[in-house]
Coordinates of C-alpha atoms and ligand atoms in Angstrom, one line a residue:
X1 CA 34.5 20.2 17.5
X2 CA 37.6 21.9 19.9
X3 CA 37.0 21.9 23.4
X4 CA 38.1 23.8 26.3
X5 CA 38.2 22.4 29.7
X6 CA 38.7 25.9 32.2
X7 CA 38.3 26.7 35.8
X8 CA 35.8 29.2 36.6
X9 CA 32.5 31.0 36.9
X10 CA 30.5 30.2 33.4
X11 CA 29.0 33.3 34.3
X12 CA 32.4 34.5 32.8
X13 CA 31.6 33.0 29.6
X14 CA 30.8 35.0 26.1
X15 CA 30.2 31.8 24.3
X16 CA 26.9 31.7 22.2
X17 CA 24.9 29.2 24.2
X18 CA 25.2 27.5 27.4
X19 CA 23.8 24.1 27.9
X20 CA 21.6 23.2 30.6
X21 CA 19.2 20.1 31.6
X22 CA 15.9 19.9 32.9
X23 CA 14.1 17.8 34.5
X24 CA 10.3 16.5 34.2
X25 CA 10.1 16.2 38.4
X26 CA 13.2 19.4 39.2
X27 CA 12.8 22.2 36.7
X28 CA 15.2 24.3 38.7
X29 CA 17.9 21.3 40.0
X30 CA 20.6 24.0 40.7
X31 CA 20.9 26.9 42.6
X32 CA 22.8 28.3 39.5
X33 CA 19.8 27.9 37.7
X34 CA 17.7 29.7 40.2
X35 CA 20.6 32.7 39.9
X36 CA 19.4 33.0 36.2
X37 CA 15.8 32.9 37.5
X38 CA 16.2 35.6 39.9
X39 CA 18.1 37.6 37.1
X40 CA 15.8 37.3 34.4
X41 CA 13.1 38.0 36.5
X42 CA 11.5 34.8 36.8
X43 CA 11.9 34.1 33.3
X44 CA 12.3 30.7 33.9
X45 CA 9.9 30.1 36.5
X46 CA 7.5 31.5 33.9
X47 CA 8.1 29.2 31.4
X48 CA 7.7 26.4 33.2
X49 CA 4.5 27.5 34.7
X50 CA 3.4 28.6 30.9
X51 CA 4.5 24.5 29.6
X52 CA 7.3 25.6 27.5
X53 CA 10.0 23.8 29.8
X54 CA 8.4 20.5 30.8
X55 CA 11.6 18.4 31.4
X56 CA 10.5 15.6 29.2
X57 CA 13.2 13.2 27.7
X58 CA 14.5 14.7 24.3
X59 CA 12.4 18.4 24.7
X60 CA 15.0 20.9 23.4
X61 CA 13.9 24.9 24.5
X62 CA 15.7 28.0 23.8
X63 CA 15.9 30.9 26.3
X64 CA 17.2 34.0 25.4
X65 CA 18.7 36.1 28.7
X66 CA 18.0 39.8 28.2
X67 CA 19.8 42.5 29.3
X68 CA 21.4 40.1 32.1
X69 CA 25.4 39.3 32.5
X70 CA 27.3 37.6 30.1
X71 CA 25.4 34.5 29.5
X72 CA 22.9 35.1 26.7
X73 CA 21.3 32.3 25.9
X74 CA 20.4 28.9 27.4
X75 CA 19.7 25.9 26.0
X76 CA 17.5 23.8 27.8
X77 CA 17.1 19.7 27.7
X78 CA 14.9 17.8 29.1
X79 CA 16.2 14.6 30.5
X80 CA 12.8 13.3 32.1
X81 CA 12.8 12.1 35.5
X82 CA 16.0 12.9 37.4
X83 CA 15.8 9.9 39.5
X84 CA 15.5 8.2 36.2
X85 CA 18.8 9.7 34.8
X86 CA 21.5 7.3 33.2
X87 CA 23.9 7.5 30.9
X88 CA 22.2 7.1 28.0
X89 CA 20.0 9.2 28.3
X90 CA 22.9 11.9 29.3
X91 CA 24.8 11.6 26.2
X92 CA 21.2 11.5 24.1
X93 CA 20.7 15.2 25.6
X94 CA 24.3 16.2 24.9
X95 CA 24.0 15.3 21.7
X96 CA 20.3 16.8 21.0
X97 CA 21.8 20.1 22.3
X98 CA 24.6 20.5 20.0
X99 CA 23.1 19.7 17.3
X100 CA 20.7 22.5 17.8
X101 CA 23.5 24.8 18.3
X102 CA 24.9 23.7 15.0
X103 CA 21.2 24.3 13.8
X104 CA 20.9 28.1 15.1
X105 CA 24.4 28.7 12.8
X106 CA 25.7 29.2 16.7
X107 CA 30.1 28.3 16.8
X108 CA 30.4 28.3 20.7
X109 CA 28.5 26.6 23.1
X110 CA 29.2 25.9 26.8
X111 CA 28.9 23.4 29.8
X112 CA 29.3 23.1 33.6
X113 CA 29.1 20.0 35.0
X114 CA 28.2 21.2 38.3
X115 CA 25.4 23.1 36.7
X116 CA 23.4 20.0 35.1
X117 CA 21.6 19.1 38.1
X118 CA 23.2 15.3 38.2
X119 CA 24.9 13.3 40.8
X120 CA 27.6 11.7 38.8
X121 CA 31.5 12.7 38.9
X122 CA 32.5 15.7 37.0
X123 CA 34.8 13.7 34.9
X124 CA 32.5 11.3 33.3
X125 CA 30.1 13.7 33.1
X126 CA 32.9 16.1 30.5
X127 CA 33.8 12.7 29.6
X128 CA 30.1 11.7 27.8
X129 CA 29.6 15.1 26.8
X130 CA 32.7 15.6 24.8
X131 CA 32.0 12.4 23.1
X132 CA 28.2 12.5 22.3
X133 CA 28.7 16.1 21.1
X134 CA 31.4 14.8 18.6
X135 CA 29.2 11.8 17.5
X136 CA 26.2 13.6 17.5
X137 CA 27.8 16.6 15.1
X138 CA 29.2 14.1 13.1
X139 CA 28.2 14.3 9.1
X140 CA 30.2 12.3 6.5
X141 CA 31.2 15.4 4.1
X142 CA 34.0 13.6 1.8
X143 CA 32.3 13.7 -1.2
X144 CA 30.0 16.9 -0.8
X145 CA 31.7 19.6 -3.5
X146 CA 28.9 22.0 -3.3
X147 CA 28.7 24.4 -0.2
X148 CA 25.2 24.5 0.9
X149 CA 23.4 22.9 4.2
X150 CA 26.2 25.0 6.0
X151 CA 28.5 21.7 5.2
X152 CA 31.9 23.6 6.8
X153 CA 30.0 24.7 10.1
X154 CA 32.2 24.2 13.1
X155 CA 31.1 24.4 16.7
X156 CA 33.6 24.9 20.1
X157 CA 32.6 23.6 23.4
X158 CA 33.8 24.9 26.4
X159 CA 33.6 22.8 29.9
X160 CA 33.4 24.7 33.0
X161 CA 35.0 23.5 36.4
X162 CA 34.4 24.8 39.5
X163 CA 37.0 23.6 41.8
X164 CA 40.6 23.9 41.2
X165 CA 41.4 20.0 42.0
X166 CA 39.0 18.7 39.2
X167 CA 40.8 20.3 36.3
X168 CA 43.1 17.7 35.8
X169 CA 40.8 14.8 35.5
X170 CA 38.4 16.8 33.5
X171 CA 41.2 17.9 31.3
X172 CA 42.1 14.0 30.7
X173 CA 38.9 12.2 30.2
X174 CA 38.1 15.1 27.9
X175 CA 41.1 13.9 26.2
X176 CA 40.2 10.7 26.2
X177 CA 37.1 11.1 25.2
X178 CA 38.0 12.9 22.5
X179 CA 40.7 9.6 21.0
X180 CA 38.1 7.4 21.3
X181 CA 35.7 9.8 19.5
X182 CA 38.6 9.9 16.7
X183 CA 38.5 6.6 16.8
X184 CA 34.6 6.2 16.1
X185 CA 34.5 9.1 13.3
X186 CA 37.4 7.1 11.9
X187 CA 35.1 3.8 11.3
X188 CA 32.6 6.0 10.5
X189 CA 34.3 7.0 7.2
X190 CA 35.9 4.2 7.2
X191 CA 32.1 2.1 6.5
X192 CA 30.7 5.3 4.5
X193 CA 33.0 5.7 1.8
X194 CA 31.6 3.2 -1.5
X195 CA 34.2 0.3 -2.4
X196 CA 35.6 1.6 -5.6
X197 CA 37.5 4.0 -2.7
X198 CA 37.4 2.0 0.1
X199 CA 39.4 -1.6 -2.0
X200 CA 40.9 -4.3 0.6
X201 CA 44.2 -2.5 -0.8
X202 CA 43.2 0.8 0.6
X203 CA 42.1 -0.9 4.1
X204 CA 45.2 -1.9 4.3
X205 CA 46.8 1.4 3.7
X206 CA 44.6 2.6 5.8
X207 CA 46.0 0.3 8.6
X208 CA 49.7 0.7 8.0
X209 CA 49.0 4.9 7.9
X210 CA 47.8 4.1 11.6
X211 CA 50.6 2.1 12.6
X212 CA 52.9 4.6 11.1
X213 CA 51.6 7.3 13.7
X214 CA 51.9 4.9 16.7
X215 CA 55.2 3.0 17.8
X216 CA 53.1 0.7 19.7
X217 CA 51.7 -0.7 16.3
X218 CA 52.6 -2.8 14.3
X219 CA 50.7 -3.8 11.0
X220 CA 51.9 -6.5 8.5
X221 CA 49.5 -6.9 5.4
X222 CA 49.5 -10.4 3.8
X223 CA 48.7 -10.4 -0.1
X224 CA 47.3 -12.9 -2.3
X225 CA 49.7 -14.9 -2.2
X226 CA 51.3 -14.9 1.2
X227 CA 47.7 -15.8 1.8
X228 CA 47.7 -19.1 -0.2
X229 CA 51.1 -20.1 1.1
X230 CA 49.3 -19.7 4.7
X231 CA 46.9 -22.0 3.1
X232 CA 43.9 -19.7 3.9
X233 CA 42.2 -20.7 0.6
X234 CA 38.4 -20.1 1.8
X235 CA 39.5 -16.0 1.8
X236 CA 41.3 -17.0 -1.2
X237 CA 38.5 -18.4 -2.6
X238 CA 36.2 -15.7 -1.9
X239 CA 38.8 -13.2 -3.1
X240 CA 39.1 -15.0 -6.7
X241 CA 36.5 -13.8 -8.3
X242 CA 37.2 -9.9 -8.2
X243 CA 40.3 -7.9 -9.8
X244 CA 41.0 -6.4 -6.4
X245 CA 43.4 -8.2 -4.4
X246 CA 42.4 -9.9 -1.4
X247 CA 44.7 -8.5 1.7
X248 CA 44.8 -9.8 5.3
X249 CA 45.6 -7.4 7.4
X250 CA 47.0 -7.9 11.0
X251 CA 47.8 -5.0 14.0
X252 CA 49.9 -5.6 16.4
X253 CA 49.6 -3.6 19.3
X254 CA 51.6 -4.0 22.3
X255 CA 50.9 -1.6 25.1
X256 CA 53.5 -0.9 27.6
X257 CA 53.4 -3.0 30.8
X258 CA 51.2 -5.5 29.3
X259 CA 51.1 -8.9 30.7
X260 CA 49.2 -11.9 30.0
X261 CA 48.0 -13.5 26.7
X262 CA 46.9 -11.3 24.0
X263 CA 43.1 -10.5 23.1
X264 CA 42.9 -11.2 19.6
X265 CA 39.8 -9.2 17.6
X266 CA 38.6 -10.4 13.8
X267 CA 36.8 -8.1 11.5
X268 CA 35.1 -8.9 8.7
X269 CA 36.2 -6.5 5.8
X270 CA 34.2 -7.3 2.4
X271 CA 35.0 -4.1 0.6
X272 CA 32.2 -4.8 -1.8
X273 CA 29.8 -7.9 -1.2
X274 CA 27.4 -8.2 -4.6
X275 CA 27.0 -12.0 -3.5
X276 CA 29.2 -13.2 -6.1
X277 CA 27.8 -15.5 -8.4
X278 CA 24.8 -16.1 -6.1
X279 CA 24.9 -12.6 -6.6
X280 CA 21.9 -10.4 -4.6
X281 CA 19.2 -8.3 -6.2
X282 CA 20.2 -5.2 -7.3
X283 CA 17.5 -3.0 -4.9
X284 CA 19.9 -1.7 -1.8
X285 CA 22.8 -3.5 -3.3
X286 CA 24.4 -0.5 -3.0
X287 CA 24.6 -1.1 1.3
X288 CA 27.1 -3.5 0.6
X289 CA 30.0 -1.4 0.7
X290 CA 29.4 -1.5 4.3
X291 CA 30.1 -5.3 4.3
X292 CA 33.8 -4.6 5.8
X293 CA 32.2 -2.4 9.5
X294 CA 33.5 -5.6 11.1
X295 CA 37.1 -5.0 10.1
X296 CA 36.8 -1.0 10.0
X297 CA 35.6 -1.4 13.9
X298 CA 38.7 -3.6 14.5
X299 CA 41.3 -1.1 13.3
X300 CA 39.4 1.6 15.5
X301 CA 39.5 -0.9 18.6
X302 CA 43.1 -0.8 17.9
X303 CA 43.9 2.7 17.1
X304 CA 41.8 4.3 20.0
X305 CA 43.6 0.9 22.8
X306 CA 46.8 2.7 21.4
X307 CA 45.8 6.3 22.0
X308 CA 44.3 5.6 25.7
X309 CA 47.7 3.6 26.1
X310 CA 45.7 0.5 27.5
X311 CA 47.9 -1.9 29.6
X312 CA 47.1 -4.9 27.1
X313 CA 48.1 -6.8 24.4
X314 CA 45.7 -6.5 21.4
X315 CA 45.9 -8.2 18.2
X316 CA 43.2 -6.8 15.3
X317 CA 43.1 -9.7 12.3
X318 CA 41.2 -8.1 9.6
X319 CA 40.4 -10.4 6.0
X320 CA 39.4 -7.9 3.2
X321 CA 38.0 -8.5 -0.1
X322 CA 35.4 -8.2 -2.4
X323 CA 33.2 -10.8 -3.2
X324 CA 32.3 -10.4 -7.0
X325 CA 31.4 -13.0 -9.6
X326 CA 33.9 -12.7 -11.8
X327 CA 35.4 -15.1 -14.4
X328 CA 37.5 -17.0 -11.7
X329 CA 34.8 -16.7 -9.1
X330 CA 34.3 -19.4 -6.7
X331 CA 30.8 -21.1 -7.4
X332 CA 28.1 -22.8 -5.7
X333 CA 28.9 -26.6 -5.3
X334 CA 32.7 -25.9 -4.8
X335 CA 34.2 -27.2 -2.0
X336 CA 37.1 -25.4 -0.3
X337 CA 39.7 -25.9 2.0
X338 CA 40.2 -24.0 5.1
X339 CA 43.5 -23.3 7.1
X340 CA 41.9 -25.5 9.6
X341 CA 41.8 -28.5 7.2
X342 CA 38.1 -28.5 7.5
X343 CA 36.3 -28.6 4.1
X344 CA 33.0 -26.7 3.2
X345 CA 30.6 -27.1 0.4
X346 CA 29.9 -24.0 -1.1
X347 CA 25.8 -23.8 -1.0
X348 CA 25.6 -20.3 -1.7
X349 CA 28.4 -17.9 -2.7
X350 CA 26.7 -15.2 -1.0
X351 CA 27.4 -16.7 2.2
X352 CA 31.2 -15.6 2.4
X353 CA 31.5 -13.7 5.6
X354 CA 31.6 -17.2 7.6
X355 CA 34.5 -18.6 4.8
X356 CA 36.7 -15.4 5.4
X357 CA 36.3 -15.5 9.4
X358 CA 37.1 -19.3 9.5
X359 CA 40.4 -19.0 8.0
X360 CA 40.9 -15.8 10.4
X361 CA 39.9 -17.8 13.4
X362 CA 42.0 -20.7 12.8
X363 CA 44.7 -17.8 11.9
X364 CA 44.2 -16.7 15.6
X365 CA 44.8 -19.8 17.3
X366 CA 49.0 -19.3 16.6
X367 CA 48.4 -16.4 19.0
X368 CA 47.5 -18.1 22.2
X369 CA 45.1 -15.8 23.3
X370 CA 43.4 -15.1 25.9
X371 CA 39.9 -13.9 24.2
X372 CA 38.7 -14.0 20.5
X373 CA 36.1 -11.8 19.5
X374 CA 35.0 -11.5 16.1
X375 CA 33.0 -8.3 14.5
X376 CA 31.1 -9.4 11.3
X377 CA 28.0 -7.7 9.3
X378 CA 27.2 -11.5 8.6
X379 CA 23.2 -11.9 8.2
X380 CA 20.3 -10.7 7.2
X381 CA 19.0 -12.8 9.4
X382 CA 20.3 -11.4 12.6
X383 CA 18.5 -7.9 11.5
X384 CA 15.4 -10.1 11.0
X385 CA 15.8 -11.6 14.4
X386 CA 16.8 -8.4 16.8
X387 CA 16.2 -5.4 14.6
X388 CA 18.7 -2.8 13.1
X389 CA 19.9 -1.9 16.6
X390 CA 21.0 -4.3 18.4
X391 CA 23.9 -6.9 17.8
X392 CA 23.6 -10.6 17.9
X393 CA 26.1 -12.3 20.5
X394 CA 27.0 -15.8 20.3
X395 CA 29.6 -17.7 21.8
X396 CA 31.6 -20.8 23.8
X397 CA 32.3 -18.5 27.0
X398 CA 30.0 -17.3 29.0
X399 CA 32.8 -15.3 31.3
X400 CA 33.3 -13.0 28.0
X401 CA 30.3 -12.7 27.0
X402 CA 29.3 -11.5 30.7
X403 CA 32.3 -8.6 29.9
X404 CA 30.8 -8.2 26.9
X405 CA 27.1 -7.2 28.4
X406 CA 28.8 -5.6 31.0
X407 CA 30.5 -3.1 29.0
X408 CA 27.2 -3.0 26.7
X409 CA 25.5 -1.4 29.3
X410 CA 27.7 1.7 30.1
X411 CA 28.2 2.3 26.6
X412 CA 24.4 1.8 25.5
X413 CA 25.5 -0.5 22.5
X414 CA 22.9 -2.9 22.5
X415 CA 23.6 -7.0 22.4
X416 CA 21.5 -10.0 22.5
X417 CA 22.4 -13.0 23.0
X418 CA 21.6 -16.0 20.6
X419 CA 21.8 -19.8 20.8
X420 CA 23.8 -22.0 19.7
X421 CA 22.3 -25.6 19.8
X422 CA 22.3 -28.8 18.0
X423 CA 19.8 -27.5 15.0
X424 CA 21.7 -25.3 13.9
X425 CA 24.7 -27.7 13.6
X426 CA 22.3 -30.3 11.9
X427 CA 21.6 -27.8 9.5
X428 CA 25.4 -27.4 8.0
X429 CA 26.1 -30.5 7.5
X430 CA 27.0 -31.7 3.9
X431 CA 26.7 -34.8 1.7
X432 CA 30.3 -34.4 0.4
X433 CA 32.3 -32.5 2.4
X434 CA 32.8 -31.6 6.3
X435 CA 30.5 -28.7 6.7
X436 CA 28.1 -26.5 4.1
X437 CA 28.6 -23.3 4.2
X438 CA 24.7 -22.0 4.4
X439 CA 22.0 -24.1 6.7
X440 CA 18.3 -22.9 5.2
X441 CA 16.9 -19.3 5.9
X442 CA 15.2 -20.4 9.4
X443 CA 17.3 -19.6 12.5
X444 CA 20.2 -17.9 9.7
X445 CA 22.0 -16.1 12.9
X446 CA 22.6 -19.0 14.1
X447 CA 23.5 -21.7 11.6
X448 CA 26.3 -18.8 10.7
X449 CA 27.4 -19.0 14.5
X450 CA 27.2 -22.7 14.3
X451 CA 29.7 -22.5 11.9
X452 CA 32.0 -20.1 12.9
X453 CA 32.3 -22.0 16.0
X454 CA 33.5 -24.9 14.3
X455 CA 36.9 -23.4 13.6
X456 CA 37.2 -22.4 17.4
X457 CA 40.2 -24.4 19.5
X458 CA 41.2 -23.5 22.5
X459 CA 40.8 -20.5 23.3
X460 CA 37.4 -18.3 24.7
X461 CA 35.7 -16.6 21.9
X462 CA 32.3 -14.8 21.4
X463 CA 30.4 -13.9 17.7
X464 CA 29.1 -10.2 17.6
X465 CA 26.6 -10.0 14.4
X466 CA 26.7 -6.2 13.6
X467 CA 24.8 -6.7 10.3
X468 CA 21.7 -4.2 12.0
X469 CA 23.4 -1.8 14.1
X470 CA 26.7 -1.1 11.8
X471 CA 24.2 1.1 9.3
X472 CA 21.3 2.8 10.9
X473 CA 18.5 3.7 8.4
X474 CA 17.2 5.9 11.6
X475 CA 18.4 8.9 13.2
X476 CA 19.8 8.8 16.6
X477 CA 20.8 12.0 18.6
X478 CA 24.4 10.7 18.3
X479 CA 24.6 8.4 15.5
X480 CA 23.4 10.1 13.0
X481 CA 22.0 8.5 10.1
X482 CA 24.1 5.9 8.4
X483 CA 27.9 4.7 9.0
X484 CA 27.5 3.9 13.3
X485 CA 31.0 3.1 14.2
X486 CA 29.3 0.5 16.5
X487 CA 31.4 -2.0 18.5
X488 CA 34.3 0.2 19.1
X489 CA 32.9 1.9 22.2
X490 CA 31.6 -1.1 23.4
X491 CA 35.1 -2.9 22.9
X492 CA 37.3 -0.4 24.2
X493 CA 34.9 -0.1 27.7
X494 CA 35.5 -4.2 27.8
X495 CA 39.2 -3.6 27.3
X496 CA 39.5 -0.9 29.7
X497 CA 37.3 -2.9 32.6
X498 CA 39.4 -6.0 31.5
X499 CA 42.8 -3.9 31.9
X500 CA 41.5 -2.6 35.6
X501 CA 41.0 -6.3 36.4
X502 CA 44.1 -7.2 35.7
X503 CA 45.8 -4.4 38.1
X504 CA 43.8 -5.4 41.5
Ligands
BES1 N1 26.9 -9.3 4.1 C1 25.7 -10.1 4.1 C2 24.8 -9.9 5.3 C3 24.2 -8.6 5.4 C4 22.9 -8.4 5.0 C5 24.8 -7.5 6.0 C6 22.3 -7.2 5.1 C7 24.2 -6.3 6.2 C8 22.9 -6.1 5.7 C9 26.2 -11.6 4.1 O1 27.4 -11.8 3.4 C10 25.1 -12.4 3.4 O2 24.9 -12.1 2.2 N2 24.4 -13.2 4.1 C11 23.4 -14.0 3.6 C12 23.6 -15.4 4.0 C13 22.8 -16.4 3.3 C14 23.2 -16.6 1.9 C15 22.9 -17.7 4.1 C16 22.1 -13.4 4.1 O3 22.0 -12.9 5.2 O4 21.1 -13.4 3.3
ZN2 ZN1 27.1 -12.2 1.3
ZN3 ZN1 28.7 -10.2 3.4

């Protein structure tokens, strides 16, 4: 999607739909909108008074203008109650309205911020319609050889600004919004291509072709066996039993004027995750290649904190491998020794997210940093517990998990928080070795929090459990079926709040 941020009258524009909002209490918010009344002859007017434009949340209506100005065609979407209004609910209609534009076989569609009828600064309000639109157009095309469902179809929007002293901001958090849609769409592909593509060797290529576009990256990629003489045998032991070599894949990225410790984010990255020799039934084995969102959503964190040139430190540590049961696989009842020195019994080989993060944890630690957050699709259980759409948050510090929620609620990424109590630490504990690394099906969020947080020392961190929200079996108005990108909107609004903290 291109857009065009200009100063002017839309009324100038030829583009093939303009994109207005309606209300369920203000049909007619703006006295714009009452111009196109009065030139249409109560067109408008008409149609609300006939119930075709009711304002209700998600209500999408076509009016065609005839014989009046330039504008031809008006898109209307209904928001609900304008008191009611939030940001959500802003980028849902956004969304909704480009994707009917895309529908009609339209290519150009306009916006005026001014126009919508809401009381929020022109800037943000460019800002979530550039992004939603992007997200909301978004279709994962790679593989599609055959032209047909108008796979090519491209749409422009334009962004209208009245006064003169706007433009600039409008021009940057159009911008902006457009890296950090980049940066979503680039997980999104990232998480939808299968694993015979997508290896931990092409992740890693992946993350060195990102730091080769941005000075302020740097990416080192660990191999087998620089990860053995790190002593990280739990990923090497997950790694063992497939012919693709495990990687461990560290960013670097060091924004100018950065102070303070570094932020340090961990993403799981199992390229394949067939459950190894605890291997999984085969119905909807094929969702595992989506086993490495965690890591994919760290490297987006990372790209898109480069692009907006945040004032931090950021540090992305991404373990990827498959976990497949082959000849040398690792094996239930095998007890392995993490870079921590702790050692787990293997219960179930299926249970390999937790072994790959605690090496990456304890890998963290040489960092000093101020914040650990890890991204992991890590349990069934958590989509059991909370649904496909929401993330399961655990954690030692209650401050970042505050930033965490915070940020959650301008970018509507949804978290919930879990517990972690004594149970669930009773329930890893082994006959023969320090931990185990599965506690029972009850409560399965949890006892995999439990032990994650046993490789935490000294420093904050907080668990995100992305296992629902990182695939969505659902359509959203923008995120589409499938591959979500989640976490990286929600991390880069934490960054950015946590940046503005630091300048005060
Ligand atoms: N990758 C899975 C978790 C998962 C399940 C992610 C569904 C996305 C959708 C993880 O490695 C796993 O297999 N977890 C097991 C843990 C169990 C063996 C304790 C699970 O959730 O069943
Ligand atoms: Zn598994
Ligand atoms: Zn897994």
């Amino acid at each position: 999607m291109k857009v065009t941020v200009k100063q002017g009258n839309i009324e100038a524009s030829n583009a093939d739909a303009t994109i207005l909002f309606s209300y369920e209490d203000v049909l007619i918010p703006t006295r714009y909108m009452a111009a196109f009344d009065e030139v249409s002859r109560n067109l408008l007017r008409q149609m609300i008074d006939a119930g075709d434009i009711k304002g209700k949340a998600k209500e999408v209506q076509l009016v065609f203008l005839p014989d009046t100005r330039r504008v031809r065609r008006l898109i209307f979407v209904g928001l609900g109650k304008k008191s009611e209004a939030n940001p959500e609910k802003i980028r849902e209609a956004f969304a909704l309205s480009a994707r009917k534009v895309r529908e009609m076989k339209w290519h150009s569609m306009d916006i005026a911020p001014s126009m919508m009828g809401l009381d929020f600064p022109t800037e943000w309000i460019i800002s979530m319609a550039v992004e939603s639109m992007r997200l909301g157009l978004y279709r994962f095309t790679h593989f599609k050889t055959e032209e047909g469902e108008n796979i090519r179809h491209t749409v422009e929007l334009t962004a209208w600004i009245e006064k003169e002293e706007d433009l600039k901001k409008a021009v940057q958090a159009a911008r902006e919004a457009e890296r950090l849609g980049d940066a979503v769409i680039f997980v999104r592909d990232l998480v939808s291509m299968p694993s015979n593509e997508m290896t931990p060797k092409a992740m890693a290529r992946e993350a060195l072709k990102i730091g080769e576009k941005r000075q302020s990256i740097k990416v080192n990629v660990l191999d087998e066996k620089e990860i053995k003489k790190t002593g990280m045998h739990a990923l090497l032991g997950v790694a063992k039993g497939s012919r693709e070599e495990g990687q461990f894949i560290i960013m670097d990225y060091q924004g100018s004027e950065s102070k303070g410790a570094p932020i340090v984010l961990v993403g799981k990255g199992l390229t394949f995750d067939s459950g190894g020799i605890s291997i999984k039934p085969s119905e909807n084995m094929e969702g595992m290649k989506t086993d490495m969102a965690g890591g994919a959503a760290v490297m987006g964190v990372v790209m898109a904190a480069a692009d907006l040139k945040l004032p931090l430190r950021i540090i992305g540590l991404i373990p990827a491998t498959e976990n497949m049961p082959g000849g040398l696989a690792y094996k239930p009842g095998d007890v392995l020794k993490t870079l921590s020195g702790l050692t787990v019994e293997v219960i179930s080989t299926d249970a390999e997210g937790r072994l790959i993060l605690a090496d990456s944890l304890t890998y963290a630690k040489r960092y000093k940093p101020a914040a650990v957050i890890d991204l992991a699709t890590l349990t069934g259980a958590c989509i059991i517990a909370l649904g496909e759409n929401v993330m399961g948050m655990m954690g030692t510090a209650r401050e970042l998990k505050e930033k965490l929620m915070h940020a959650s609620e301008l970018t509507g990424e949804k978290i919930w928080e879990l517990p972690l109590w004594e149970d669930s630490y009773e329930a890893i504990k082994s006959d023969i070795a320090d931990l185990k690394n599965v506690g029972g099906r009850p409560g399965g969020a949890m006892t995999a929090g439990a032990f994650l947080s046993k490789f935490i020392t000294g420093y904050p961190w907080v668990h995100l459990d992305i296992a629902g929200p990182s695939w969505l079996n659902k359509d959203h108005p923008y995120t589409p079926k499938g591959a979500s990108g989640v976490g990286v909107r929600l991390l880069v609004q934490m960054l950015k709040n946590w940046s503005a903290i630091g300048d005060e």
